[in-house]
CSV table of C-alpha atoms in Angstrom, one decimal:
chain,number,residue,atom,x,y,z
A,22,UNK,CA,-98.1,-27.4,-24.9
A,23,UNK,CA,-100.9,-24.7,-26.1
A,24,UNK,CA,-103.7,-23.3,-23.7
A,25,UNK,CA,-106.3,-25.3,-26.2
A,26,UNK,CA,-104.4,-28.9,-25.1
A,27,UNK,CA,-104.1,-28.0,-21.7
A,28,UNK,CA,-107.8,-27.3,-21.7
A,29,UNK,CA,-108.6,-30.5,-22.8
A,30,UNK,CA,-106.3,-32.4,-20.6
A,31,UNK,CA,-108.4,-30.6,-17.6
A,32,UNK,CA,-111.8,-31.3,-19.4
A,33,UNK,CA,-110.0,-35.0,-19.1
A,34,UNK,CA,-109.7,-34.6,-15.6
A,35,UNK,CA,-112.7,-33.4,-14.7
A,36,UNK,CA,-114.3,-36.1,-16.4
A,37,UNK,CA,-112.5,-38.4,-14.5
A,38,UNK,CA,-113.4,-36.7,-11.2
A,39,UNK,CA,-117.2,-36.6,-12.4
A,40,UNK,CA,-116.8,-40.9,-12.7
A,41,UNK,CA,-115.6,-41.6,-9.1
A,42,UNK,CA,-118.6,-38.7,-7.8
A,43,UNK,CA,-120.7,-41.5,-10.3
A,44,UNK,CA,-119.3,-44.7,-8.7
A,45,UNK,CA,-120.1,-42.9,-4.9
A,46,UNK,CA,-123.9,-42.1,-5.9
A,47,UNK,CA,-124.1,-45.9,-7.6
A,48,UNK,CA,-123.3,-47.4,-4.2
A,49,UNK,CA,-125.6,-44.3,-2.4
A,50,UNK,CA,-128.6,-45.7,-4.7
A,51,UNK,CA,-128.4,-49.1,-4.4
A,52,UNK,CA,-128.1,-48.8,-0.4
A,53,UNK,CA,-131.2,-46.7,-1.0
A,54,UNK,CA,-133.0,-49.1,-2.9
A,55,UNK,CA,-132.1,-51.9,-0.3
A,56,UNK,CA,-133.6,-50.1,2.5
A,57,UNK,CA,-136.9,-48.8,0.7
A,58,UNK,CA,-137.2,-53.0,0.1
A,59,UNK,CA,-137.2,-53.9,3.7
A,60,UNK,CA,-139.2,-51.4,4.8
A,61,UNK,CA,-141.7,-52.6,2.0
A,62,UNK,CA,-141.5,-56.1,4.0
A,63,UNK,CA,-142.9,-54.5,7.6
A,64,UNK,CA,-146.8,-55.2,7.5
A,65,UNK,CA,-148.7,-51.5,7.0
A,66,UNK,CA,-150.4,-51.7,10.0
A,67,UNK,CA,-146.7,-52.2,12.3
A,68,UNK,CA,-145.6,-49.0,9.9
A,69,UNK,CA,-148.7,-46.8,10.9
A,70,UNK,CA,-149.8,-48.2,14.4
A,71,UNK,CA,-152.9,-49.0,13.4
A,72,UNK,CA,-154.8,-52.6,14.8
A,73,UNK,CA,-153.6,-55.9,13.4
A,74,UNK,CA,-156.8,-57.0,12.0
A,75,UNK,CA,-158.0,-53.1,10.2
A,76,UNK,CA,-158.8,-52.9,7.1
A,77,UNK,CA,-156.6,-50.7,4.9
A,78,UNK,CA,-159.3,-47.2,4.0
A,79,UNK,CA,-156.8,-46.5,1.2
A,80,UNK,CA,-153.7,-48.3,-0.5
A,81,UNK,CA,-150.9,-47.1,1.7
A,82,UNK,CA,-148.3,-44.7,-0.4
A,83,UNK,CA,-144.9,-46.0,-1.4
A,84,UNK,CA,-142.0,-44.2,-2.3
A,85,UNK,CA,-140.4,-45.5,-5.5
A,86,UNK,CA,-137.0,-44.5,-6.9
A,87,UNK,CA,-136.9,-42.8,-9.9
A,88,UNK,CA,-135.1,-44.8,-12.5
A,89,UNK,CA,-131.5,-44.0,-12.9
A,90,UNK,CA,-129.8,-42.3,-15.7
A,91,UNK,CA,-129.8,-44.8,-18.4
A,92,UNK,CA,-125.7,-43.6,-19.5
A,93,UNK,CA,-123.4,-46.1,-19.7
A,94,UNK,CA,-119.8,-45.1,-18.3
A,95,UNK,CA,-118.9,-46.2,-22.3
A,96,UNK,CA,-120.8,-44.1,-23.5
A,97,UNK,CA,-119.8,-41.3,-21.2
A,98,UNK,CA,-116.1,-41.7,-22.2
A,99,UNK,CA,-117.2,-41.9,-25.9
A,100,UNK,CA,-118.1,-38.3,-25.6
A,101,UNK,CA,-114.9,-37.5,-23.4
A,102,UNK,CA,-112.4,-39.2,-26.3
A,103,UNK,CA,-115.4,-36.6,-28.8
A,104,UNK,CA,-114.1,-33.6,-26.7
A,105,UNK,CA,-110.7,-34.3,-26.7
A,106,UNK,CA,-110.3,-34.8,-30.5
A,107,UNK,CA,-112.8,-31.8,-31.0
A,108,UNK,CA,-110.2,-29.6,-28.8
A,109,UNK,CA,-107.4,-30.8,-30.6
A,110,UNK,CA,-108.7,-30.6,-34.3
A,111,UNK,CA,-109.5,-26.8,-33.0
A,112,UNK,CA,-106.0,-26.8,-32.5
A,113,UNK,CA,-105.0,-28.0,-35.4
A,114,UNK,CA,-107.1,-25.6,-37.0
A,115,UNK,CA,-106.0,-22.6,-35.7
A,116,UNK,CA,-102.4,-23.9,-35.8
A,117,UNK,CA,-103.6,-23.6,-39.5
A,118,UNK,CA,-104.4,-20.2,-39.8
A,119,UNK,CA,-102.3,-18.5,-37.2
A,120,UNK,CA,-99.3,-20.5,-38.8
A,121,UNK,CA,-98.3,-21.8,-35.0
A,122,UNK,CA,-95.6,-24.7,-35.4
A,123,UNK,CA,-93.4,-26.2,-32.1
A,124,UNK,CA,-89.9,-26.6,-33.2
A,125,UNK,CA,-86.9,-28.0,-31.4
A,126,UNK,CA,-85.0,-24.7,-32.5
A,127,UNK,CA,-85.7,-21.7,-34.9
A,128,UNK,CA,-82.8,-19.9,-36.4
A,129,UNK,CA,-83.1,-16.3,-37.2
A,130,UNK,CA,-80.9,-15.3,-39.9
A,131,UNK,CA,-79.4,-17.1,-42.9
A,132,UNK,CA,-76.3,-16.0,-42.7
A,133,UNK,CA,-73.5,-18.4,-43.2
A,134,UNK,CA,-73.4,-18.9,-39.2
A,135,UNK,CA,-77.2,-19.4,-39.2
A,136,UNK,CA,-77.4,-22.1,-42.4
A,137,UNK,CA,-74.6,-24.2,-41.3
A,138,UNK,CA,-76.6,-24.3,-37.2
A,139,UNK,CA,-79.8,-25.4,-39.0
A,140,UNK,CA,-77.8,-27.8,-41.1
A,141,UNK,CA,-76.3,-29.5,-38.0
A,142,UNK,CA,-79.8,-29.7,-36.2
A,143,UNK,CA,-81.4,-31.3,-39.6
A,144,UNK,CA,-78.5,-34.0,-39.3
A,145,UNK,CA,-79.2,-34.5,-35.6
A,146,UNK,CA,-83.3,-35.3,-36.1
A,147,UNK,CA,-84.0,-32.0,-35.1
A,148,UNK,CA,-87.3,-29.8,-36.5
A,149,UNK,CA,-85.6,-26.4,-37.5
A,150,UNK,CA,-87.1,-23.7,-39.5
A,151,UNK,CA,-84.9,-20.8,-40.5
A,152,UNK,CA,-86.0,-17.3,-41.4
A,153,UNK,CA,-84.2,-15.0,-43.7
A,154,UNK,CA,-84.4,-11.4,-43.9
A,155,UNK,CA,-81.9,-10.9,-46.7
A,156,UNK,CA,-79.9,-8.8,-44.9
A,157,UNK,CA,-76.6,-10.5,-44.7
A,158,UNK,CA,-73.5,-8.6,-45.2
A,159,UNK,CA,-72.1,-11.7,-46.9
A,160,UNK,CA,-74.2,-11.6,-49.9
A,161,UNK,CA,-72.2,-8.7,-50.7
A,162,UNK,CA,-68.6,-10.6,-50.7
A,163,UNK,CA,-67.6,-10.3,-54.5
A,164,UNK,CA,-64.8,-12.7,-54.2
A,165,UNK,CA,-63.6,-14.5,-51.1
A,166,UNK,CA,-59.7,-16.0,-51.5
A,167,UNK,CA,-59.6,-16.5,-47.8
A,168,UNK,CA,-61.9,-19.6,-47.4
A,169,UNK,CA,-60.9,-22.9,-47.4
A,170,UNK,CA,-61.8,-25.6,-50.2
A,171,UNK,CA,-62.2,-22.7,-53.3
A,172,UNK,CA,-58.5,-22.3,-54.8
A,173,UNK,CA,-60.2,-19.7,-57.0
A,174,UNK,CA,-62.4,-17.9,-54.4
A,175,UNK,CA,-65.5,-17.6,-54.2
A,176,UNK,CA,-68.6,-15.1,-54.3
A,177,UNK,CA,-70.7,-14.5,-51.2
A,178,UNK,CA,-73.9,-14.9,-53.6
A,179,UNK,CA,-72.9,-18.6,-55.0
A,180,UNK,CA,-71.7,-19.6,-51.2
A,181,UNK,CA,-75.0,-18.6,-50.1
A,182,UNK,CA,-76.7,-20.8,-53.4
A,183,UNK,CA,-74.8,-23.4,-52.4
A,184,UNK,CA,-75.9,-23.8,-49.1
A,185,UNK,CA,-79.4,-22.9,-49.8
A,186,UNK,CA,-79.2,-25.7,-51.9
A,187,UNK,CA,-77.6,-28.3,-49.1
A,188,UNK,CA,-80.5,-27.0,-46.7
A,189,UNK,CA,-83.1,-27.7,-49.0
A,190,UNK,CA,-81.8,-31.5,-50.0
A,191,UNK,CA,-82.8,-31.5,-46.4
A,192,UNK,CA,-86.1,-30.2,-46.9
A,193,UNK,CA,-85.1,-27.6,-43.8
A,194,UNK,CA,-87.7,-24.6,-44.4
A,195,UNK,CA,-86.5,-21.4,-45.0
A,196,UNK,CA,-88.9,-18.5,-44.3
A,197,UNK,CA,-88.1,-15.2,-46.0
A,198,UNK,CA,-89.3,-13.1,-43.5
A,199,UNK,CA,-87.9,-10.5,-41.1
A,200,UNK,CA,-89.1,-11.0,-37.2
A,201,UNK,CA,-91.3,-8.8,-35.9
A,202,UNK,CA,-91.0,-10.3,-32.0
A,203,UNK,CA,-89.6,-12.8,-29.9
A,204,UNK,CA,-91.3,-13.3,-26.6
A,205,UNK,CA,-90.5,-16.0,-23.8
A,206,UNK,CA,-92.8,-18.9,-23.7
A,207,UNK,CA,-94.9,-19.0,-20.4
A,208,UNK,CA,-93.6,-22.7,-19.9
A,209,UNK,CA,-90.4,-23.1,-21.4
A,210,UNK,CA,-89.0,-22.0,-25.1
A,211,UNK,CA,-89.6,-18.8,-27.1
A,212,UNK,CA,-92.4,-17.8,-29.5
A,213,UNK,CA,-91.2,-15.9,-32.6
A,214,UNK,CA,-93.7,-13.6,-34.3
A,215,UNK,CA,-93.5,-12.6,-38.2
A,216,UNK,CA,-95.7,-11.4,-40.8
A,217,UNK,CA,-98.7,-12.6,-39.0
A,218,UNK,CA,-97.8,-16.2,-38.3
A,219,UNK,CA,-96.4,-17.2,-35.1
A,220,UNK,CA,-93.6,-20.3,-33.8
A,221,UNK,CA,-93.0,-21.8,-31.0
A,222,UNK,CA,-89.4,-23.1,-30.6
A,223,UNK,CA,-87.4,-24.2,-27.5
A,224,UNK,CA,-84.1,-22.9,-29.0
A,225,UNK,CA,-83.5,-19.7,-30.5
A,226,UNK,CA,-80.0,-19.0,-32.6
A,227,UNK,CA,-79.5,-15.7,-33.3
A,228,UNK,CA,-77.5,-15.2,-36.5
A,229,UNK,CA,-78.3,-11.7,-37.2
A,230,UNK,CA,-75.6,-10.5,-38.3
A,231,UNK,CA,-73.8,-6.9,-38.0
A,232,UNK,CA,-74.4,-4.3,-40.8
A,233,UNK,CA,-71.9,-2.0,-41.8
A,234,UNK,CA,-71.6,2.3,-41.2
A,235,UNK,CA,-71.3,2.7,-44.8
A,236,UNK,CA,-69.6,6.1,-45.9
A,237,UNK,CA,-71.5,9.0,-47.9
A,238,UNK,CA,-70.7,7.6,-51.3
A,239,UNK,CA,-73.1,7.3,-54.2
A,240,UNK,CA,-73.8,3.8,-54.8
A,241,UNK,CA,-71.9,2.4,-52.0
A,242,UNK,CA,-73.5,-1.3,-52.0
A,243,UNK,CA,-73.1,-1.7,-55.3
A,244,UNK,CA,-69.3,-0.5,-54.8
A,245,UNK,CA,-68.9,-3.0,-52.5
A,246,UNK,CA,-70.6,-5.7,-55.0
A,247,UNK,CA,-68.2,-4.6,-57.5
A,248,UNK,CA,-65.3,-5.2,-54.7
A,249,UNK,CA,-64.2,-0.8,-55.3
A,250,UNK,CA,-65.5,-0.4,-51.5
A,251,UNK,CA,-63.8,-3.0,-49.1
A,252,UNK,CA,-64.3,-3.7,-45.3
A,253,UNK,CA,-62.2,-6.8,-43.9
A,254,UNK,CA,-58.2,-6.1,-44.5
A,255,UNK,CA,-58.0,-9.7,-43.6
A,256,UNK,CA,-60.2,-10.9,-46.0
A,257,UNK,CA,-58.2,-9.0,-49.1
A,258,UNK,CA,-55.1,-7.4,-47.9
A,259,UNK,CA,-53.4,-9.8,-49.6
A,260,UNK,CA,-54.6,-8.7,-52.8
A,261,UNK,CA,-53.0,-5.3,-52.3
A,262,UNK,CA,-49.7,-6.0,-53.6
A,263,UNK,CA,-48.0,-3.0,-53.1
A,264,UNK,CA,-50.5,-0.5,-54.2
A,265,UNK,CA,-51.7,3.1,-52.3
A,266,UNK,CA,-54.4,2.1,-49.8
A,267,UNK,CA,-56.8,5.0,-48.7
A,268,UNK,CA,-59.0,4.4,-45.0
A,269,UNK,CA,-62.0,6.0,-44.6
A,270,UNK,CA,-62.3,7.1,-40.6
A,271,UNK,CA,-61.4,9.1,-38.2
A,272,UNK,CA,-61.1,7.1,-35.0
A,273,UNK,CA,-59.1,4.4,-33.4
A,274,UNK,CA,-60.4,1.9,-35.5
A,275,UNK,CA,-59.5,4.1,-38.5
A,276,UNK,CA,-56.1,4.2,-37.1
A,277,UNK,CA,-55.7,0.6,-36.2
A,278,UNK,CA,-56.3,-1.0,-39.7
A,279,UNK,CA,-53.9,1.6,-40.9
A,280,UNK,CA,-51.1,-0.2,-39.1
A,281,UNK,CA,-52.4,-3.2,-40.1
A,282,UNK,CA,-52.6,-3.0,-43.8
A,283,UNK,CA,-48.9,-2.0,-43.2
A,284,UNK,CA,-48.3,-5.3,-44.0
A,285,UNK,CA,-49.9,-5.4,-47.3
A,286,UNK,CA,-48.3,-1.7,-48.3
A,287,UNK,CA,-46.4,1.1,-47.2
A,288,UNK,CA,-48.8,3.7,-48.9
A,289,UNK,CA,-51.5,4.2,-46.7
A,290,UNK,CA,-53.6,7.1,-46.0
A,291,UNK,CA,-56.5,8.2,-43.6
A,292,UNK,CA,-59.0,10.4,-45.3
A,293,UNK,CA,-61.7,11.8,-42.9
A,294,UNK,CA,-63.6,13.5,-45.0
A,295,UNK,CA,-64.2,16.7,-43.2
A,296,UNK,CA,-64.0,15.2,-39.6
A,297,UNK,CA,-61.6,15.9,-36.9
A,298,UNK,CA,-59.1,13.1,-36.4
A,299,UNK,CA,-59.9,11.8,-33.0
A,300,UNK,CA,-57.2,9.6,-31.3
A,301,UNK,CA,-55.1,9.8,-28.8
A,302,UNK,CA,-51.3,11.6,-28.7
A,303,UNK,CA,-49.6,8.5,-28.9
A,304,UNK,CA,-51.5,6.8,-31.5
A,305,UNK,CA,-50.8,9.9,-33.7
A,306,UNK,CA,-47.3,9.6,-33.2
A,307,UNK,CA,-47.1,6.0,-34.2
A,308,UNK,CA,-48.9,6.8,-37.5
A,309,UNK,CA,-46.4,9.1,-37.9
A,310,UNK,CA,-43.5,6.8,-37.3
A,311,UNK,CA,-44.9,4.4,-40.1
A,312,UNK,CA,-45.3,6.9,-42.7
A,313,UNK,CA,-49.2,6.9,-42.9
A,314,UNK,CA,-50.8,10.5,-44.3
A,315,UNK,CA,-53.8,12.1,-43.0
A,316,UNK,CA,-56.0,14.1,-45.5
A,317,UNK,CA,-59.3,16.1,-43.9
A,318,UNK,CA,-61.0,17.2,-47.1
A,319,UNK,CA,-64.3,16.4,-47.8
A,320,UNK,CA,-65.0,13.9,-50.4
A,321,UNK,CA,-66.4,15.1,-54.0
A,322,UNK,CA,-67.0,12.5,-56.1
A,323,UNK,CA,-65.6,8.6,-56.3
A,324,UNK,CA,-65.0,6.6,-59.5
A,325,UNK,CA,-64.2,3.3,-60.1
A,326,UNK,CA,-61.1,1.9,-62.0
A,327,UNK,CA,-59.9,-1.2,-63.3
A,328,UNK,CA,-58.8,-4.3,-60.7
A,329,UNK,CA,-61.4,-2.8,-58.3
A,330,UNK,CA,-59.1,0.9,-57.6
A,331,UNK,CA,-60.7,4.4,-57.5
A,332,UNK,CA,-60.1,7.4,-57.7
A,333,UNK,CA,-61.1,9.6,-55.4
A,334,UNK,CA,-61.7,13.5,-55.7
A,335,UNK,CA,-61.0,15.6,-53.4
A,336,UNK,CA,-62.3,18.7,-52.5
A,337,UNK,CA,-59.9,21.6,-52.6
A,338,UNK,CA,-56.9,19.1,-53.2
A,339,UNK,CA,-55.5,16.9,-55.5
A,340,UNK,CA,-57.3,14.0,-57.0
A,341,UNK,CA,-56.1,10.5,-55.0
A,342,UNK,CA,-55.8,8.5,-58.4
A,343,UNK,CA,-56.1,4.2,-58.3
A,344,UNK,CA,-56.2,3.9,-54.5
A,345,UNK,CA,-57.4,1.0,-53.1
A,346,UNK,CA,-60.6,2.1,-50.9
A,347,UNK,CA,-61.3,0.7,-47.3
A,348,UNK,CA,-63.7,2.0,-45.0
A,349,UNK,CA,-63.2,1.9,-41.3
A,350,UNK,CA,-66.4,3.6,-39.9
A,351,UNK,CA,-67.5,1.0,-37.8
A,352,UNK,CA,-70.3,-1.8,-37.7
A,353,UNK,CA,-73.9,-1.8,-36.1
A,354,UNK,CA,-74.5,-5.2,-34.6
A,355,UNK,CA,-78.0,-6.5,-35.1
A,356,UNK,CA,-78.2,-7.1,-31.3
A,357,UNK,CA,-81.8,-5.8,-30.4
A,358,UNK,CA,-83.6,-9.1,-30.0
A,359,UNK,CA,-81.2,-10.7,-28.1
A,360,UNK,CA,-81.2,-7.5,-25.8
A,361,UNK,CA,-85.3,-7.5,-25.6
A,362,UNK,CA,-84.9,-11.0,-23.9
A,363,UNK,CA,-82.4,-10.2,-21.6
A,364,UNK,CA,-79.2,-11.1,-23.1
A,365,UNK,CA,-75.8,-9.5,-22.0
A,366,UNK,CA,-74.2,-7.1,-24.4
A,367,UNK,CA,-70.7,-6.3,-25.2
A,368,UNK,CA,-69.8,-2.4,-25.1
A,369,UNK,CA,-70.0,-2.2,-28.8
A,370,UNK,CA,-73.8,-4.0,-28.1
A,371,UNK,CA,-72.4,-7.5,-29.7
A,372,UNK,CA,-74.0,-10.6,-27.9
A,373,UNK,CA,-72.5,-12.1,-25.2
A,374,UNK,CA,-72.1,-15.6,-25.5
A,375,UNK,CA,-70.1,-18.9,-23.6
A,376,UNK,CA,-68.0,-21.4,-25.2
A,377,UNK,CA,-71.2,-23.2,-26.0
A,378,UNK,CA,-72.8,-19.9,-28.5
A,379,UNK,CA,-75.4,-19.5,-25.4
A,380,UNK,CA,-76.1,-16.2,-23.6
A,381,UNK,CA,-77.4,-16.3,-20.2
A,382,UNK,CA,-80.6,-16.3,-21.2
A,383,UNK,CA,-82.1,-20.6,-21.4
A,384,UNK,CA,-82.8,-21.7,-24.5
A,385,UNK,CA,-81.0,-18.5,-26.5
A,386,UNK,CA,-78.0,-18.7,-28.6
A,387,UNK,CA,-75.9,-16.5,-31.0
A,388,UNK,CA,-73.6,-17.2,-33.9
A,389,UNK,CA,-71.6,-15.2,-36.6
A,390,UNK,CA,-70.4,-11.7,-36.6
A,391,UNK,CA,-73.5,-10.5,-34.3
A,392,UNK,CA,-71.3,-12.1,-31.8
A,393,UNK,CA,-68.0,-10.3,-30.8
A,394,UNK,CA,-64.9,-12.4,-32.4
A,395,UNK,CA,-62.9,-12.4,-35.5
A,396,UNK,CA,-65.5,-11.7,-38.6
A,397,UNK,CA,-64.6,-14.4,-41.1
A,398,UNK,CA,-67.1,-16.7,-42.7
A,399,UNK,CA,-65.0,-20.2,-41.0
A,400,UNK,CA,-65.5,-18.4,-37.6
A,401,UNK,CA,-69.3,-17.9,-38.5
A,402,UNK,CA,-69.8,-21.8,-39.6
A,403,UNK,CA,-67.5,-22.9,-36.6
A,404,UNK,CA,-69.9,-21.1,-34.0
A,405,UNK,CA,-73.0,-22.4,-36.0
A,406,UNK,CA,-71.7,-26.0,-35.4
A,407,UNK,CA,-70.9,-25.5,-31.5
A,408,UNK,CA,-74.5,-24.0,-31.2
A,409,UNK,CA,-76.4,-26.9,-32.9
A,410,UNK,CA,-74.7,-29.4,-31.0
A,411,UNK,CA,-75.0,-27.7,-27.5
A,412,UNK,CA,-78.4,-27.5,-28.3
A,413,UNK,CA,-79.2,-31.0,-29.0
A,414,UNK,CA,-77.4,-32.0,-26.0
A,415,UNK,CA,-79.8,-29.7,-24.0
A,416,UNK,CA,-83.2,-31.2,-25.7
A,417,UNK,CA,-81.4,-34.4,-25.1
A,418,UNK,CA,-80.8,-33.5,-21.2
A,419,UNK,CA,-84.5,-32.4,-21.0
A,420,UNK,CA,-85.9,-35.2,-22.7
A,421,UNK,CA,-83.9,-37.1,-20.4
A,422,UNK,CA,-85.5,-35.4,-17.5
A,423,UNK,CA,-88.8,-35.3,-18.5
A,424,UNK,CA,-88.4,-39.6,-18.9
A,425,UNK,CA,-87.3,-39.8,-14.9
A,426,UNK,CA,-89.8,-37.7,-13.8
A,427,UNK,CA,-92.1,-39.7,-10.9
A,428,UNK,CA,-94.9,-41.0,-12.5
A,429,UNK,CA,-93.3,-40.9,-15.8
A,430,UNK,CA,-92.5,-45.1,-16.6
């Protein structure tokens, strides 16, 4: 409820207080009335003591009420409904140019996570508004294998036009703006602020996403576009078959998709590009055993070759010709709002959510890779699905509540 409707509602009540103060000077005045008539009855000369048979020397003086208010208690409700509506059609204007709306939930992100949340809620007779910032990491998917229901794959760009598409045949707004704030209601729900409009929501699903450490390559989004530049070994190991795979990294994570792309190849090297490789004893030594090379020259130029291999040259050292090229650098999860309200955060600062997508924050839910898991676009729809529906069981509860409530029939 906004300040300008709870104003009214205490205009209402005031009003109402003002009536029973009229119905107690009603009954004051007509007692007063009643009394100034039988005094009128006493004979003058018993009211001033003067002789039975003296003559009046003047008319004697008598007090008459003034005449009441002629405002009938219609009419003075008349102008209380007048104030009401004139509150609310302030309301409704400034809801108009501030762009204020009251939503059961507002998803922020459009990822694939954040689409197929605001997709559930539509279905469940929920208002929902998503905004996009563009930003998803998906978009840049050239070809997916890995996902069910496309035996040919398909690209993160049509999966996105796709479901763009089912959101729409739902009329389900999507905003394509990035959020400025997000800020606790002072009763209950969150208000989201973004390019100078504001919404009120009592869910929030965070589908922000993670973005990726992306190496010092010319070019590299449109590498990854062009599927010369990969991230997920899960997503595309497969595709491998056999050839020389070269990681990008110098850290444990470098190390550890090293081992596991041993299942896709045995030619595997870490190239740190000038950095000191920095793991522990042991993990060196099992690199070792498995035959993985480690090459610390910086990186000169990268050029792309046919069935999305490289070559990459090297600087002082030979040229590492039709490589496939991975980069394990590490991910940056889009986290900050989440943290803002109070949300817990994983050590690498992804969201910390229950079984239900919520974080311990009421009202506040996350979905997709923002949240710590196994980055895959099923995993992201799956946890969009379990937030829409713990969420519509938690209006449900409050509606529920709010039905029980004494003096609620």
């Amino acid at each position: 409820m906004s300040a300008m409707t709870e104003n009214a509602i205490i205009c209402c009540v005031v009003m109402r207080t003002w009536e029973r103060g009229w119905d107690v000077a009603d009954n004051q005045a007509e007692e007063d009335v009643q009394k100034r008539r039988n005094v009128a009855q006493v004979p003058w000369q018993h009211r001033t003591g003067a002789p039975r048979d003296a003559a009046p020397t003047e008319k004697p003086h008598e007090t008459r009420p003034s005449p009441p208010l002629e405002v009938s208690r219609e009419s003075f409700w008349n102008c209380g409904a007048m104030l009401w509506l004139g509150c609310r059609a302030l309301e409704d204007a400034e809801s108009m140019t501030s762009g204020f709306v009251e939503l059961d939930a507002l998803v922020i992100g459009a990822g694939p996570g954040g689409m197929t949340a605001a997709l559930y809620l539509k279905r469940l007779n929920r208002r929902v508004v998503v905004l996009d910032s563009g930003c998803s990491r998906a978009l840049l998917i050239p070809l997916s294998r890995n996902h069910p229901a496309f035996p040919e794959g398909i690209a993160g760009a049509e999966l996105f036009r796709r479901m763009r598409k089912q959101l729409r045949n739902l009329d389900i707004e999507i905003v394509a703006e990035a959020v400025s704030q997000v800020r606790r209601s002072a009763n209950s729900g969150f208000i989201v602020e973004f390019a100078g409009r504001s919404m009120m929501a009592e869910n929030v699903v965070l589908a922000t996403g993670v973005e990726d450490t992306l190496p010092p390559i010319d070019q590299a989004n449109d590498l990854t576009r062009s599927g010369h530049l990969r991230f997920c070994p899960i997503c595309d190991g497969y595709e491998i078959a056999g050839r020389p795979v070269v990681i990008i990294g110098a850290t444990e994570h470098a190390a550890s998709e090293a081992r596991f792309l041993g299942s896709f190849t045995n030619k595997i090297t870490i190239a740190t590009l000038g950095e000191r490789m920095n793991v522990t004893e042991a993990t060196m030594a099992r690199l070792v055993d498995v035959g993985v090379a480690i090459r610390c020259e910086k990186l000169i130029h990268c050029s792309r070759r046919e069935n999305g291999a490289v070559d990459l040259v090297m600087e002082a050292s030979a040229t590492l010709e039709g490589v496939v090229l991975y980069s394990a650098l590490g991910i940056r999860p889009r986290s900050q709002l989440a943290e803002q309200l109070g949300a817990d955060l994983e050590d690498e600062m992804r969201i910390r959510v229950d079984a239900h997508q919520a974080t311990r924050v009421p009202g506040l839910y996350a979905v997709g890779d923002v949240v710590t898991g196994l980055n895959q676009l099923g995993v992201s729809m799956a946890h969009g699905e379990i937030a829409a529906i713990a969420i519509h069981n938690r209006l449900r509860r409050m509606e529920e509540s709010r039905h029980s409530a004494p003096g609620r029939r």
